[in-house]
Amino acid sequence: MVELIVLYKTPNDPKHFEKYYREVHGPMTTKLAGVRSYCYGPVRAVDGGAGEFFWYWSGTFDSTQAAIDAMASPEGQAGAADVPNYYHDVPLFMFFEK
């Protein structure tokens, strides 16, 4: 199993980001082929305050290749094309083997 983590730094408009992500972008991830489970939400520092990152998405796949294939699929490409609708930069993508 592989976990794909996507991290976002603080966006230009945090309220718009969170509303759009919860209502539009987050639900798009349910359509990714091969995603076994996913979750997303705000990131906090250990003390509960603002940290280096603002938001995360985490999805579990059978393999790294399955995650790469999901991102290359039409649904994954639609998700990538949607990012400028709520975020001003490129998020950080990381794979973790379980």
PDB file of N, CA and C in Angstrom:
ATOM      1  N   MET A   1       0.848  -1.180   0.000  1.00  0.00           N
ATOM      2  CA  MET A   1       0.000   0.000   0.000  1.00  0.00           C
ATOM      3  C   MET A   1       0.892   1.241   0.000  1.00  0.00           C
ATOM      4  N   VAL A   2       0.374   2.274  -0.654  1.00  0.00           N
ATOM      5  CA  VAL A   2       1.078   3.543  -0.747  1.00  0.00           C
ATOM      6  C   VAL A   2       0.116   4.661  -0.386  1.00  0.00           C
ATOM      7  N   GLU A   3       0.619   5.607   0.357  1.00  0.00           N
ATOM      8  CA  GLU A   3      -0.174   6.779   0.683  1.00  0.00           C
ATOM      9  C   GLU A   3       0.386   7.957  -0.108  1.00  0.00           C
ATOM     10  N   LEU A   4      -0.480   8.644  -0.805  1.00  0.00           N
ATOM     11  CA  LEU A   4      -0.122   9.864  -1.508  1.00  0.00           C
ATOM     12  C   LEU A   4      -0.586  11.026  -0.642  1.00  0.00           C
ATOM     13  N   ILE A   5       0.349  11.896  -0.300  1.00  0.00           N
ATOM     14  CA  ILE A   5       0.042  13.074   0.509  1.00  0.00           C
ATOM     15  C   ILE A   5       0.233  14.306  -0.366  1.00  0.00           C
ATOM     16  N   VAL A   6      -0.723  15.212  -0.326  1.00  0.00           N
ATOM     17  CA  VAL A   6      -0.634  16.494  -1.032  1.00  0.00           C
ATOM     18  C   VAL A   6      -0.729  17.585   0.030  1.00  0.00           C
ATOM     19  N   LEU A   7       0.263  18.469   0.052  1.00  0.00           N
ATOM     20  CA  LEU A   7       0.312  19.541   1.043  1.00  0.00           C
ATOM     21  C   LEU A   7       0.250  20.904   0.368  1.00  0.00           C
ATOM     22  N   TYR A   8      -0.509  21.786   0.984  1.00  0.00           N
ATOM     23  CA  TYR A   8      -0.689  23.146   0.475  1.00  0.00           C
ATOM     24  C   TYR A   8      -0.204  24.144   1.514  1.00  0.00           C
ATOM     25  N   LYS A   9       0.584  25.109   1.087  1.00  0.00           N
ATOM     26  CA  LYS A   9       0.948  26.224   1.962  1.00  0.00           C
ATOM     27  C   LYS A   9      -0.248  27.173   2.037  1.00  0.00           C
ATOM     28  N   THR A  10      -0.159  28.174   2.893  1.00  0.00           N
ATOM     29  CA  THR A  10      -1.277  29.095   3.071  1.00  0.00           C
ATOM     30  C   THR A  10      -1.640  29.769   1.749  1.00  0.00           C
ATOM     31  N   PRO A  11      -2.893  29.642   1.338  1.00  0.00           N
ATOM     32  CA  PRO A  11      -3.330  30.250   0.080  1.00  0.00           C
ATOM     33  C   PRO A  11      -3.542  31.758   0.233  1.00  0.00           C
ATOM     34  N   ASN A  12      -3.667  32.425  -0.895  1.00  0.00           N
ATOM     35  CA  ASN A  12      -3.927  33.871  -0.877  1.00  0.00           C
ATOM     36  C   ASN A  12      -5.251  34.201  -0.206  1.00  0.00           C
ATOM     37  N   ASP A  13      -6.248  33.320  -0.370  1.00  0.00           N
ATOM     38  CA  ASP A  13      -7.573  33.538   0.214  1.00  0.00           C
ATOM     39  C   ASP A  13      -7.992  32.266   0.955  1.00  0.00           C
ATOM     40  N   PRO A  14      -7.581  32.131   2.220  1.00  0.00           N
ATOM     41  CA  PRO A  14      -7.856  30.896   2.960  1.00  0.00           C
ATOM     42  C   PRO A  14      -9.333  30.516   3.042  1.00  0.00           C
ATOM     43  N   LYS A  15     -10.234  31.486   3.205  1.00  0.00           N
ATOM     44  CA  LYS A  15     -11.660  31.162   3.311  1.00  0.00           C
ATOM     45  C   LYS A  15     -12.187  30.590   1.996  1.00  0.00           C
ATOM     46  N   HIS A  16     -11.799  31.209   0.879  1.00  0.00           N
ATOM     47  CA  HIS A  16     -12.213  30.687  -0.431  1.00  0.00           C
ATOM     48  C   HIS A  16     -11.635  29.294  -0.643  1.00  0.00           C
ATOM     49  N   PHE A  17     -10.361  29.108  -0.311  1.00  0.00           N
ATOM     50  CA  PHE A  17      -9.715  27.810  -0.470  1.00  0.00           C
ATOM     51  C   PHE A  17     -10.518  26.727   0.248  1.00  0.00           C
ATOM     52  N   GLU A  18     -10.764  26.937   1.534  1.00  0.00           N
ATOM     53  CA  GLU A  18     -11.431  25.901   2.327  1.00  0.00           C
ATOM     54  C   GLU A  18     -12.841  25.613   1.818  1.00  0.00           C
ATOM     55  N   LYS A  19     -13.600  26.636   1.513  1.00  0.00           N
ATOM     56  CA  LYS A  19     -14.961  26.440   1.013  1.00  0.00           C
ATOM     57  C   LYS A  19     -14.935  25.690  -0.321  1.00  0.00           C
ATOM     58  N   TYR A  20     -14.096  26.128  -1.244  1.00  0.00           N
ATOM     59  CA  TYR A  20     -14.017  25.502  -2.566  1.00  0.00           C
ATOM     60  C   TYR A  20     -13.534  24.059  -2.455  1.00  0.00           C
ATOM     61  N   TYR A  21     -12.527  23.843  -1.612  1.00  0.00           N
ATOM     62  CA  TYR A  21     -11.983  22.489  -1.472  1.00  0.00           C
ATOM     63  C   TYR A  21     -13.043  21.530  -0.921  1.00  0.00           C
ATOM     64  N   ARG A  22     -13.740  21.974   0.105  1.00  0.00           N
ATOM     65  CA  ARG A  22     -14.757  21.108   0.723  1.00  0.00           C
ATOM     66  C   ARG A  22     -15.948  20.850  -0.213  1.00  0.00           C
ATOM     67  N   GLU A  23     -16.334  21.847  -0.982  1.00  0.00           N
ATOM     68  CA  GLU A  23     -17.533  21.723  -1.815  1.00  0.00           C
ATOM     69  C   GLU A  23     -17.264  21.198  -3.221  1.00  0.00           C
ATOM     70  N   VAL A  24     -16.070  21.454  -3.768  1.00  0.00           N
ATOM     71  CA  VAL A  24     -15.807  21.105  -5.165  1.00  0.00           C
ATOM     72  C   VAL A  24     -14.617  20.163  -5.320  1.00  0.00           C
ATOM     73  N   HIS A  25     -13.437  20.628  -4.942  1.00  0.00           N
ATOM     74  CA  HIS A  25     -12.236  19.857  -5.257  1.00  0.00           C
ATOM     75  C   HIS A  25     -12.133  18.554  -4.461  1.00  0.00           C
ATOM     76  N   GLY A  26     -12.356  18.610  -3.175  1.00  0.00           N
ATOM     77  CA  GLY A  26     -12.280  17.397  -2.362  1.00  0.00           C
ATOM     78  C   GLY A  26     -13.175  16.288  -2.882  1.00  0.00           C
ATOM     79  N   PRO A  27     -14.450  16.572  -3.161  1.00  0.00           N
ATOM     80  CA  PRO A  27     -15.324  15.535  -3.711  1.00  0.00           C
ATOM     81  C   PRO A  27     -14.861  14.982  -5.062  1.00  0.00           C
ATOM     82  N   MET A  28     -14.105  15.770  -5.819  1.00  0.00           N
ATOM     83  CA  MET A  28     -13.579  15.263  -7.100  1.00  0.00           C
ATOM     84  C   MET A  28     -12.660  14.060  -6.883  1.00  0.00           C
ATOM     85  N   THR A  29     -11.982  14.031  -5.721  1.00  0.00           N
ATOM     86  CA  THR A  29     -11.010  12.956  -5.472  1.00  0.00           C
ATOM     87  C   THR A  29     -11.677  11.598  -5.299  1.00  0.00           C
ATOM     88  N   THR A  30     -12.973  11.575  -5.043  1.00  0.00           N
ATOM     89  CA  THR A  30     -13.676  10.295  -4.915  1.00  0.00           C
ATOM     90  C   THR A  30     -13.719   9.556  -6.248  1.00  0.00           C
ATOM     91  N   LYS A  31     -13.502  10.286  -7.341  1.00  0.00           N
ATOM     92  CA  LYS A  31     -13.562   9.698  -8.676  1.00  0.00           C
ATOM     93  C   LYS A  31     -12.228   9.152  -9.163  1.00  0.00           C
ATOM     94  N   LEU A  32     -11.163   9.313  -8.370  1.00  0.00           N
ATOM     95  CA  LEU A  32      -9.852   8.803  -8.782  1.00  0.00           C
ATOM     96  C   LEU A  32      -9.867   7.279  -8.790  1.00  0.00           C
ATOM     97  N   ALA A  33      -9.507   6.702  -9.908  1.00  0.00           N
ATOM     98  CA  ALA A  33      -9.458   5.241 -10.025  1.00  0.00           C
ATOM     99  C   ALA A  33      -8.429   4.684  -9.049  1.00  0.00           C
ATOM    100  N   GLY A  34      -8.812   3.667  -8.333  1.00  0.00           N
ATOM    101  CA  GLY A  34      -7.874   2.967  -7.462  1.00  0.00           C
ATOM    102  C   GLY A  34      -7.686   3.566  -6.086  1.00  0.00           C
ATOM    103  N   VAL A  35      -8.308   4.698  -5.780  1.00  0.00           N
ATOM    104  CA  VAL A  35      -8.149   5.258  -4.439  1.00  0.00           C
ATOM    105  C   VAL A  35      -8.977   4.412  -3.471  1.00  0.00           C
ATOM    106  N   ARG A  36      -8.318   3.865  -2.481  1.00  0.00           N
ATOM    107  CA  ARG A  36      -8.987   2.980  -1.519  1.00  0.00           C
ATOM    108  C   ARG A  36      -9.638   3.774  -0.391  1.00  0.00           C
ATOM    109  N   SER A  37      -8.972   4.820   0.010  1.00  0.00           N
ATOM    110  CA  SER A  37      -9.524   5.708   1.036  1.00  0.00           C
ATOM    111  C   SER A  37      -8.841   7.057   0.885  1.00  0.00           C
ATOM    112  N   TYR A  38      -9.472   8.076   1.434  1.00  0.00           N
ATOM    113  CA  TYR A  38      -8.888   9.409   1.373  1.00  0.00           C
ATOM    114  C   TYR A  38      -9.430  10.239   2.517  1.00  0.00           C
ATOM    115  N   CYS A  39      -8.715  11.308   2.829  1.00  0.00           N
ATOM    116  CA  CYS A  39      -9.175  12.297   3.796  1.00  0.00           C
ATOM    117  C   CYS A  39      -8.456  13.606   3.487  1.00  0.00           C
ATOM    118  N   TYR A  40      -8.996  14.686   3.987  1.00  0.00           N
ATOM    119  CA  TYR A  40      -8.379  15.988   3.774  1.00  0.00           C
ATOM    120  C   TYR A  40      -8.840  16.939   4.852  1.00  0.00           C
ATOM    121  N   GLY A  41      -8.081  18.015   5.021  1.00  0.00           N
ATOM    122  CA  GLY A  41      -8.464  19.010   6.003  1.00  0.00           C
ATOM    123  C   GLY A  41      -7.328  19.930   6.368  1.00  0.00           C
ATOM    124  N   PRO A  42      -7.557  20.774   7.354  1.00  0.00           N
ATOM    125  CA  PRO A  42      -6.549  21.746   7.759  1.00  0.00           C
ATOM    126  C   PRO A  42      -5.376  21.086   8.479  1.00  0.00           C
ATOM    127  N   VAL A  43      -4.236  21.738   8.400  1.00  0.00           N
ATOM    128  CA  VAL A  43      -3.015  21.288   9.071  1.00  0.00           C
ATOM    129  C   VAL A  43      -2.711  22.280  10.181  1.00  0.00           C
ATOM    130  N   ARG A  44      -2.328  21.793  11.321  1.00  0.00           N
ATOM    131  CA  ARG A  44      -1.964  22.651  12.452  1.00  0.00           C
ATOM    132  C   ARG A  44      -0.579  22.259  12.961  1.00  0.00           C
ATOM    133  N   ALA A  45       0.103  23.217  13.536  1.00  0.00           N
ATOM    134  CA  ALA A  45       1.383  22.949  14.193  1.00  0.00           C
ATOM    135  C   ALA A  45       1.110  22.193  15.497  1.00  0.00           C
ATOM    136  N   VAL A  46       2.139  21.679  16.100  1.00  0.00           N
ATOM    137  CA  VAL A  46       1.997  20.913  17.340  1.00  0.00           C
ATOM    138  C   VAL A  46       1.310  21.735  18.424  1.00  0.00           C
ATOM    139  N   ASP A  47       1.567  23.026  18.442  1.00  0.00           N
ATOM    140  CA  ASP A  47       0.947  23.883  19.460  1.00  0.00           C
ATOM    141  C   ASP A  47      -0.473  24.315  19.090  1.00  0.00           C
ATOM    142  N   GLY A  48      -0.981  23.837  17.953  1.00  0.00           N
ATOM    143  CA  GLY A  48      -2.331  24.167  17.521  1.00  0.00           C
ATOM    144  C   GLY A  48      -2.420  25.394  16.638  1.00  0.00           C
ATOM    145  N   GLY A  49      -1.324  26.109  16.483  1.00  0.00           N
ATOM    146  CA  GLY A  49      -1.316  27.306  15.655  1.00  0.00           C
ATOM    147  C   GLY A  49      -1.001  26.991  14.203  1.00  0.00           C
ATOM    148  N   ALA A  50      -0.743  28.049  13.466  1.00  0.00           N
ATOM    149  CA  ALA A  50      -0.394  27.898  12.050  1.00  0.00           C
ATOM    150  C   ALA A  50       0.949  27.203  11.918  1.00  0.00           C
ATOM    151  N   GLY A  51       1.026  26.321  10.940  1.00  0.00           N
ATOM    152  CA  GLY A  51       2.266  25.617  10.680  1.00  0.00           C
ATOM    153  C   GLY A  51       2.799  25.970   9.308  1.00  0.00           C
ATOM    154  N   GLU A  52       3.760  25.194   8.847  1.00  0.00           N
ATOM    155  CA  GLU A  52       4.343  25.430   7.530  1.00  0.00           C
ATOM    156  C   GLU A  52       3.328  25.187   6.418  1.00  0.00           C
ATOM    157  N   PHE A  53       2.392  24.266   6.666  1.00  0.00           N
ATOM    158  CA  PHE A  53       1.372  23.951   5.670  1.00  0.00           C
ATOM    159  C   PHE A  53      -0.005  24.298   6.214  1.00  0.00           C
ATOM    160  N   PHE A  54      -0.911  24.573   5.295  1.00  0.00           N
ATOM    161  CA  PHE A  54      -2.268  25.008   5.612  1.00  0.00           C
ATOM    162  C   PHE A  54      -3.281  23.869   5.499  1.00  0.00           C
ATOM    163  N   TRP A  55      -3.106  22.967   4.494  1.00  0.00           N
ATOM    164  CA  TRP A  55      -4.119  21.969   4.152  1.00  0.00           C
ATOM    165  C   TRP A  55      -3.435  20.708   3.640  1.00  0.00           C
ATOM    166  N   TYR A  56      -4.101  19.576   3.780  1.00  0.00           N
ATOM    167  CA  TYR A  56      -3.558  18.329   3.239  1.00  0.00           C
ATOM    168  C   TYR A  56      -4.655  17.511   2.572  1.00  0.00           C
ATOM    169  N   TRP A  57      -4.248  16.638   1.689  1.00  0.00           N
ATOM    170  CA  TRP A  57      -5.078  15.564   1.144  1.00  0.00           C
ATOM    171  C   TRP A  57      -4.238  14.309   1.251  1.00  0.00           C
ATOM    172  N   SER A  58      -4.844  13.219   1.690  1.00  0.00           N
ATOM    173  CA  SER A  58      -4.162  11.944   1.826  1.00  0.00           C
ATOM    174  C   SER A  58      -5.024  10.860   1.195  1.00  0.00           C
ATOM    175  N   GLY A  59      -4.428  10.095   0.287  1.00  0.00           N
ATOM    176  CA  GLY A  59      -5.145   9.003  -0.352  1.00  0.00           C
ATOM    177  C   GLY A  59      -4.314   7.737  -0.336  1.00  0.00           C
ATOM    178  N   THR A  60      -4.964   6.610  -0.145  1.00  0.00           N
ATOM    179  CA  THR A  60      -4.281   5.311  -0.114  1.00  0.00           C
ATOM    180  C   THR A  60      -4.558   4.563  -1.417  1.00  0.00           C
ATOM    181  N   PHE A  61      -3.490   4.019  -1.993  1.00  0.00           N
ATOM    182  CA  PHE A  61      -3.548   3.259  -3.235  1.00  0.00           C
ATOM    183  C   PHE A  61      -2.806   1.941  -3.044  1.00  0.00           C
ATOM    184  N   ASP A  62      -3.041   0.990  -3.943  1.00  0.00           N
ATOM    185  CA  ASP A  62      -2.365  -0.301  -3.857  1.00  0.00           C
ATOM    186  C   ASP A  62      -0.862  -0.194  -4.098  1.00  0.00           C
ATOM    187  N   SER A  63      -0.443   0.777  -4.911  1.00  0.00           N
ATOM    188  CA  SER A  63       0.970   0.923  -5.247  1.00  0.00           C
ATOM    189  C   SER A  63       1.236   2.355  -5.708  1.00  0.00           C
ATOM    190  N   THR A  64       2.511   2.694  -5.791  1.00  0.00           N
ATOM    191  CA  THR A  64       2.895   3.999  -6.328  1.00  0.00           C
ATOM    192  C   THR A  64       2.398   4.133  -7.759  1.00  0.00           C
ATOM    193  N   GLN A  65       2.541   3.055  -8.544  1.00  0.00           N
ATOM    194  CA  GLN A  65       2.098   3.098  -9.931  1.00  0.00           C
ATOM    195  C   GLN A  65       0.595   3.344 -10.029  1.00  0.00           C
ATOM    196  N   ALA A  66      -0.174   2.749  -9.124  1.00  0.00           N
ATOM    197  CA  ALA A  66      -1.625   2.970  -9.128  1.00  0.00           C
ATOM    198  C   ALA A  66      -1.945   4.439  -8.865  1.00  0.00           C
ATOM    199  N   ALA A  67      -1.199   5.081  -7.972  1.00  0.00           N
ATOM    200  CA  ALA A  67      -1.409   6.501  -7.680  1.00  0.00           C
ATOM    201  C   ALA A  67      -1.012   7.359  -8.881  1.00  0.00           C
ATOM    202  N   ILE A  68       0.096   7.021  -9.506  1.00  0.00           N
ATOM    203  CA  ILE A  68       0.548   7.758 -10.694  1.00  0.00           C
ATOM    204  C   ILE A  68      -0.476   7.607 -11.820  1.00  0.00           C
ATOM    205  N   ASP A  69      -0.977   6.383 -12.003  1.00  0.00           N
ATOM    206  CA  ASP A  69      -1.997   6.150 -13.027  1.00  0.00           C
ATOM    207  C   ASP A  69      -3.264   6.951 -12.739  1.00  0.00           C
ATOM    208  N   ALA A  70      -3.648   7.038 -11.471  1.00  0.00           N
ATOM    209  CA  ALA A  70      -4.839   7.801 -11.094  1.00  0.00           C
ATOM    210  C   ALA A  70      -4.650   9.280 -11.423  1.00  0.00           C
ATOM    211  N   MET A  71      -3.460   9.820 -11.146  1.00  0.00           N
ATOM    212  CA  MET A  71      -3.207  11.224 -11.433  1.00  0.00           C
ATOM    213  C   MET A  71      -3.158  11.496 -12.937  1.00  0.00           C
ATOM    214  N   ALA A  72      -2.754  10.486 -13.721  1.00  0.00           N
ATOM    215  CA  ALA A  72      -2.674  10.640 -15.178  1.00  0.00           C
ATOM    216  C   ALA A  72      -4.019  10.399 -15.872  1.00  0.00           C
ATOM    217  N   SER A  73      -4.976   9.848 -15.141  1.00  0.00           N
ATOM    218  CA  SER A  73      -6.292   9.541 -15.711  1.00  0.00           C
ATOM    219  C   SER A  73      -7.055  10.831 -16.024  1.00  0.00           C
ATOM    220  N   PRO A  74      -8.126  10.747 -16.796  1.00  0.00           N
ATOM    221  CA  PRO A  74      -8.939  11.948 -17.054  1.00  0.00           C
ATOM    222  C   PRO A  74      -9.420  12.621 -15.761  1.00  0.00           C
ATOM    223  N   GLU A  75      -9.787  11.825 -14.760  1.00  0.00           N
ATOM    224  CA  GLU A  75     -10.247  12.385 -13.483  1.00  0.00           C
ATOM    225  C   GLU A  75      -9.099  13.105 -12.763  1.00  0.00           C
ATOM    226  N   GLY A  76      -7.913  12.500 -12.801  1.00  0.00           N
ATOM    227  CA  GLY A  76      -6.743  13.129 -12.190  1.00  0.00           C
ATOM    228  C   GLY A  76      -6.358  14.409 -12.896  1.00  0.00           C
ATOM    229  N   GLN A  77      -6.426  14.396 -14.217  1.00  0.00           N
ATOM    230  CA  GLN A  77      -6.111  15.593 -14.988  1.00  0.00           C
ATOM    231  C   GLN A  77      -7.149  16.694 -14.745  1.00  0.00           C
ATOM    232  N   ALA A  78      -8.411  16.313 -14.584  1.00  0.00           N
ATOM    233  CA  ALA A  78      -9.450  17.299 -14.256  1.00  0.00           C
ATOM    234  C   ALA A  78      -9.158  17.927 -12.898  1.00  0.00           C
ATOM    235  N   GLY A  79      -8.722  17.113 -11.951  1.00  0.00           N
ATOM    236  CA  GLY A  79      -8.362  17.634 -10.633  1.00  0.00           C
ATOM    237  C   GLY A  79      -7.193  18.601 -10.715  1.00  0.00           C
ATOM    238  N   ALA A  80      -6.179  18.244 -11.491  1.00  0.00           N
ATOM    239  CA  ALA A  80      -5.019  19.129 -11.656  1.00  0.00           C
ATOM    240  C   ALA A  80      -5.437  20.443 -12.305  1.00  0.00           C
ATOM    241  N   ALA A  81      -6.309  20.367 -13.292  1.00  0.00           N
ATOM    242  CA  ALA A  81      -6.770  21.576 -13.975  1.00  0.00           C
ATOM    243  C   ALA A  81      -7.616  22.454 -13.058  1.00  0.00           C
ATOM    244  N   ASP A  82      -8.197  21.872 -12.012  1.00  0.00           N
ATOM    245  CA  ASP A  82      -9.059  22.609 -11.088  1.00  0.00           C
ATOM    246  C   ASP A  82      -8.269  23.412 -10.057  1.00  0.00           C
ATOM    247  N   VAL A  83      -7.028  23.047  -9.802  1.00  0.00           N
ATOM    248  CA  VAL A  83      -6.236  23.683  -8.738  1.00  0.00           C
ATOM    249  C   VAL A  83      -6.224  25.211  -8.839  1.00  0.00           C
ATOM    250  N   PRO A  84      -6.012  25.823 -10.006  1.00  0.00           N
ATOM    251  CA  PRO A  84      -6.002  27.300 -10.057  1.00  0.00           C
ATOM    252  C   PRO A  84      -7.316  27.954  -9.641  1.00  0.00           C
ATOM    253  N   ASN A  85      -8.384  27.197  -9.538  1.00  0.00           N
ATOM    254  CA  ASN A  85      -9.662  27.755  -9.092  1.00  0.00           C
ATOM    255  C   ASN A  85      -9.688  28.052  -7.596  1.00  0.00           C
ATOM    256  N   TYR A  86      -8.729  27.491  -6.849  1.00  0.00           N
ATOM    257  CA  TYR A  86      -8.724  27.728  -5.404  1.00  0.00           C
ATOM    258  C   TYR A  86      -7.348  27.967  -4.816  1.00  0.00           C
ATOM    259  N   TYR A  87      -6.272  27.749  -5.597  1.00  0.00           N
ATOM    260  CA  TYR A  87      -4.918  27.855  -5.046  1.00  0.00           C
ATOM    261  C   TYR A  87      -4.002  28.544  -6.033  1.00  0.00           C
ATOM    262  N   HIS A  88      -3.084  29.347  -5.511  1.00  0.00           N
ATOM    263  CA  HIS A  88      -2.212  30.182  -6.330  1.00  0.00           C
ATOM    264  C   HIS A  88      -0.862  29.555  -6.676  1.00  0.00           C
ATOM    265  N   ASP A  89      -0.584  28.360  -6.206  1.00  0.00           N
ATOM    266  CA  ASP A  89       0.739  27.758  -6.363  1.00  0.00           C
ATOM    267  C   ASP A  89       0.586  26.284  -6.714  1.00  0.00           C
ATOM    268  N   VAL A  90       1.697  25.572  -6.742  1.00  0.00           N
ATOM    269  CA  VAL A  90       1.692  24.134  -6.989  1.00  0.00           C
ATOM    270  C   VAL A  90       1.837  23.432  -5.638  1.00  0.00           C
ATOM    271  N   PRO A  91       0.926  22.529  -5.280  1.00  0.00           N
ATOM    272  CA  PRO A  91       1.055  21.828  -4.006  1.00  0.00           C
ATOM    273  C   PRO A  91       2.207  20.831  -4.038  1.00  0.00           C
ATOM    274  N   LEU A  92       2.624  20.402  -2.873  1.00  0.00           N
ATOM    275  CA  LEU A  92       3.696  19.424  -2.712  1.00  0.00           C
ATOM    276  C   LEU A  92       3.083  18.014  -2.697  1.00  0.00           C
ATOM    277  N   PHE A  93       3.573  17.116  -3.535  1.00  0.00           N
ATOM    278  CA  PHE A  93       3.115  15.734  -3.602  1.00  0.00           C
ATOM    279  C   PHE A  93       4.204  14.819  -3.045  1.00  0.00           C
ATOM    280  N   MET A  94       3.827  13.864  -2.180  1.00  0.00           N
ATOM    281  CA  MET A  94       4.773  12.905  -1.604  1.00  0.00           C
ATOM    282  C   MET A  94       4.134  11.531  -1.534  1.00  0.00           C
ATOM    283  N   PHE A  95       4.937  10.504  -1.717  1.00  0.00           N
ATOM    284  CA  PHE A  95       4.495   9.118  -1.556  1.00  0.00           C
ATOM    285  C   PHE A  95       5.101   8.524  -0.303  1.00  0.00           C
ATOM    286  N   PHE A  96       4.297   7.768   0.446  1.00  0.00           N
ATOM    287  CA  PHE A  96       4.767   7.039   1.612  1.00  0.00           C
ATOM    288  C   PHE A  96       4.363   5.586   1.470  1.00  0.00           C
ATOM    289  N   GLU A  97       5.326   4.682   1.566  1.00  0.00           N
ATOM    290  CA  GLU A  97       4.994   3.270   1.501  1.00  0.00           C
ATOM    291  C   GLU A  97       4.551   2.802   2.863  1.00  0.00           C
ATOM    292  N   LYS A  98       3.482   1.996   2.882  1.00  0.00           N
ATOM    293  CA  LYS A  98       2.945   1.483   4.149  1.00  0.00           C
ATOM    294  C   LYS A  98       3.360   0.049   4.333  1.00  0.00           C
TER     295      LYS A  98
END
